[in-house]
Short mmCIF file of C-alpha atoms in Angstrom, two decimals:
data_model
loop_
_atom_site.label_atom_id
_atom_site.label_comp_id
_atom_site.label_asym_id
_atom_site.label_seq_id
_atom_site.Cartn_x
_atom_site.Cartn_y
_atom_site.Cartn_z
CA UNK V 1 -16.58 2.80 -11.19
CA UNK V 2 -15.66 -0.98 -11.12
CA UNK V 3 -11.89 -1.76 -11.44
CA UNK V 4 -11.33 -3.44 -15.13
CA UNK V 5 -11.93 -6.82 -14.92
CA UNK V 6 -9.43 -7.93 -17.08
CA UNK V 7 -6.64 -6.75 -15.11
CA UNK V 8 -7.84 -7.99 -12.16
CA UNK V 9 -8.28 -11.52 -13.84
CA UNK V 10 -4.42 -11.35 -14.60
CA UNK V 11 -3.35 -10.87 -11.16
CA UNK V 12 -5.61 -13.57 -10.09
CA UNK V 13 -3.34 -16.10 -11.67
CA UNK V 14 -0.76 -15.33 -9.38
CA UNK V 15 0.10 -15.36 -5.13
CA UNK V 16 1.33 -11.83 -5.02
CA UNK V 17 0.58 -8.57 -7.17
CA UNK V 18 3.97 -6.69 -6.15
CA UNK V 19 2.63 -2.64 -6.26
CA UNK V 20 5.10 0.40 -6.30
CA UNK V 21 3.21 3.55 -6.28
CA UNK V 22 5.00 6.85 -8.00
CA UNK V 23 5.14 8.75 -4.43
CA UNK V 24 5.46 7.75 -0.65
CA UNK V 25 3.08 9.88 0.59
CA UNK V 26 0.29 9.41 3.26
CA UNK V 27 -2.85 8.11 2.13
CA UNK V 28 -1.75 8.01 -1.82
CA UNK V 29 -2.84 4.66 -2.71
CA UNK V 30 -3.55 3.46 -6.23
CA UNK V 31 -6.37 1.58 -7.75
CA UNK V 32 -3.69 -1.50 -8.41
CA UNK V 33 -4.04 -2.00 -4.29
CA UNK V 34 -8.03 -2.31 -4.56
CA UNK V 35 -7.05 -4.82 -7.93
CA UNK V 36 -4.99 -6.71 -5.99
CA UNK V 37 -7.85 -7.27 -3.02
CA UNK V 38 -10.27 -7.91 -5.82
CA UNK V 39 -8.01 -10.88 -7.18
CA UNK V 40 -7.77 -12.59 -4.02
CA UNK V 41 -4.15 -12.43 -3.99
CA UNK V 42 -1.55 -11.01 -1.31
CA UNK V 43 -0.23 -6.68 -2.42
CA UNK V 44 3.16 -6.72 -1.42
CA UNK V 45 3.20 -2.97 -1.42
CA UNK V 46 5.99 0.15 -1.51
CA UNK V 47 4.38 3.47 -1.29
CA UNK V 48 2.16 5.41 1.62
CA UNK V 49 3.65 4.75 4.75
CA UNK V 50 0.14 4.99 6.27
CA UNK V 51 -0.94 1.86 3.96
CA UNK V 52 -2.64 -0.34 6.90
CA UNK V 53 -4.88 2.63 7.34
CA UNK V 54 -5.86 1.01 3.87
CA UNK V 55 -6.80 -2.56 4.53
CA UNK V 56 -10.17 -3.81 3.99
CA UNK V 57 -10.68 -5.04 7.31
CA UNK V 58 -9.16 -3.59 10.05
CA UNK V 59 -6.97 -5.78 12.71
CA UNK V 60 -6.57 -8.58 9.93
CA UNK V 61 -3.00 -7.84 8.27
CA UNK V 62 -3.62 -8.50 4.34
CA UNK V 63 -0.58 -6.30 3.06
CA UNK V 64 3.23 -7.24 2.69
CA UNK V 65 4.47 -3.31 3.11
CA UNK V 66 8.21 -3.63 1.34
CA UNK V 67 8.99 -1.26 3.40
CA UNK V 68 9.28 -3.06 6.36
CA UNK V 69 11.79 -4.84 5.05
CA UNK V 70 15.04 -3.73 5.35
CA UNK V 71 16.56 -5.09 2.10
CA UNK V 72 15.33 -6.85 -0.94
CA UNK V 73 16.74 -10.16 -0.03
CA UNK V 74 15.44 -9.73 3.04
CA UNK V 75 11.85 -9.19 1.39
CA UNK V 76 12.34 -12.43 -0.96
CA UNK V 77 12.86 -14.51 1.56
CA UNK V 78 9.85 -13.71 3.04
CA UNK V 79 8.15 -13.96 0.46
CA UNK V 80 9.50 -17.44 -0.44
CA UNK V 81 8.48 -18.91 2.96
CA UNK V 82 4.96 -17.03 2.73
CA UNK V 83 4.21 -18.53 -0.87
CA UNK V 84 5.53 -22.05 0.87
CA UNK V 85 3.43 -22.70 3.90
CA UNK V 86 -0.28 -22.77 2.97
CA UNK V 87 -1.14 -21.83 6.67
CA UNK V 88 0.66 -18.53 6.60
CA UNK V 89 -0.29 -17.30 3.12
CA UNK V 90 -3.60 -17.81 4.36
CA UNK V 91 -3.33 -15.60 6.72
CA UNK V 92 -3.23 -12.58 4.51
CA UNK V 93 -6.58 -13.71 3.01
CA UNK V 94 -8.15 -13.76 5.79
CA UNK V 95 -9.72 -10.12 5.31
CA UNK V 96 -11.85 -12.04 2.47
CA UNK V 97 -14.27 -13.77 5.03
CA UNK V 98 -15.31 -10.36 7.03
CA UNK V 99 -15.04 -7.65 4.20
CA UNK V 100 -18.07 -5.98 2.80
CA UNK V 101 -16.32 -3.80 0.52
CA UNK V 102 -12.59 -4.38 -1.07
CA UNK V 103 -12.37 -0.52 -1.05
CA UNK V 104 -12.04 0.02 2.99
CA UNK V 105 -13.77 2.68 5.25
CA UNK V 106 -10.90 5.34 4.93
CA UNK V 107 -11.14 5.47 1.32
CA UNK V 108 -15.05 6.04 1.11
CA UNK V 109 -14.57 8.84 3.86
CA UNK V 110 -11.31 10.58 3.27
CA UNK V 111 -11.58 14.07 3.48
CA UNK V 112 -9.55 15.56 0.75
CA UNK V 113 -9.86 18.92 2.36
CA UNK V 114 -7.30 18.55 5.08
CA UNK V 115 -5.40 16.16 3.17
CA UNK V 116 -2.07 16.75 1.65
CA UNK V 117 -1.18 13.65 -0.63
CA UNK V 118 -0.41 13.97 -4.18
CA UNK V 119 -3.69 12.17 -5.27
CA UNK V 120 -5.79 14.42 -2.69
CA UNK V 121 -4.28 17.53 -4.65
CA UNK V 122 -5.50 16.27 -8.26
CA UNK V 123 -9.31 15.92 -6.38
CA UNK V 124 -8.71 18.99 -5.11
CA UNK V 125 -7.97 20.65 -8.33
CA UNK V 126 -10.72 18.74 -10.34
CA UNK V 127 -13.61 19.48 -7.74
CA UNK V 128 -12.29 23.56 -7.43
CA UNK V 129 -11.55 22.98 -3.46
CA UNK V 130 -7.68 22.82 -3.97
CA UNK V 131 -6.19 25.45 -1.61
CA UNK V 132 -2.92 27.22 -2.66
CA UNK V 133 -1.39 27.07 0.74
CA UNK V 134 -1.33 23.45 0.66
CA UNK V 135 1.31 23.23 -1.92
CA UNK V 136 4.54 23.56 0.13
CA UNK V 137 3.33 20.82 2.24
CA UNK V 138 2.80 18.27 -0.06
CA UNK V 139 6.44 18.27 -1.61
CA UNK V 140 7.61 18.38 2.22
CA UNK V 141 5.58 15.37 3.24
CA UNK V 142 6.61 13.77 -0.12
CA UNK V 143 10.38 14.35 0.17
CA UNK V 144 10.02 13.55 4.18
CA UNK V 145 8.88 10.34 3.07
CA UNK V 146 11.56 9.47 0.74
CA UNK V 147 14.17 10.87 2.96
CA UNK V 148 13.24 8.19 5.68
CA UNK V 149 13.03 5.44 3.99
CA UNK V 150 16.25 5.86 2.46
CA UNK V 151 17.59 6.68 5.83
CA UNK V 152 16.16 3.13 7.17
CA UNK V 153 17.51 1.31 3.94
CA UNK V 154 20.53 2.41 4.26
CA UNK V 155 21.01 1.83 8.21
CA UNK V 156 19.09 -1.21 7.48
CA UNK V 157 21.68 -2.50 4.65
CA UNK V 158 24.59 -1.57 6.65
CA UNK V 159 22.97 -3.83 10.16
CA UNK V 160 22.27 -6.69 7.92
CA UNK V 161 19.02 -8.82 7.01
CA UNK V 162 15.78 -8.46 8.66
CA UNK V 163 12.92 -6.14 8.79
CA UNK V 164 12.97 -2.74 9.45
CA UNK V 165 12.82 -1.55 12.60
#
């Protein structure tokens, strides 16, 4: 199904589409990711910690993951010198001259079977594969998630600006 058209015309008036999904959890990644790619503009993404896995052409870095980041300020300003120097905003676009596809290879061959993400489970449920036993480990991985990255916000707010490490 194409992604609405109107939507992506409205991020295409901007730089950056700024994306927070509703769960960190691997491999949960939102249409508004594939909307952002179809816009030509830069995601600067919070959400599956496994997001690169996501990128329409591998080796080429077209994300900003927030979570790299170690505060918002920290973010901002990178995003301020990004949007200022032509050269380096460029860089995330590069993706745009090799892709064939804005939806990447581990999207079109995910297996939801041995996945536990939130957004795995509701394919699970609507195709009549979901598997009880995988319940329990999808609020783990969720809350694991969440757990450490409020870990490394908080060690990273207390050791100043920067990037996560």
């Amino acid at each position: 199904e194409p992604l609405p058209q109107g939507q992506v015309d409205k991020i295409a008036r901007y730089k950056f589409h700024l994306i927070i999904e509703d769960a960190l959890c691997e491999d949960h990644v939102g249409p508004q990711l594939y909307m952002a790619f179809q816009a030509g503009v830069v995601p600067v993404y919070l959400g599956a910690p496994n997001v690169r896995d996501y990128e329409p052409v591998a080796d080429l870095i077209s994300i900003i993951d927030a979570s790299e980041f170690s505060t918002p300020r920290a973010l901002a300003d990178h995003l301020l010198r990004v949007a200022e120097d032509d050269a380096e905003y460029s860089k995330y676009l590069e993706y745009r001259d090799h892709m064939v596809s804005v939806v990447p290879q581990k999207a079109l061959t995910h297996d939801t079977t041995r996945s536990s993400s939130i957004e795995c489970y509701a394919c699970q449920v609507a195709s009549g594969t979901y598997r009880s036993e995988l319940a329990p480990v999808v609020t783990e991985q969720c809350y694991g998630h969440w757990e450490q990255y409020l870990q490394q916000k908080s060690a990273g707010a207390e050791g100043g600006e920067g990037r996560v490490t």
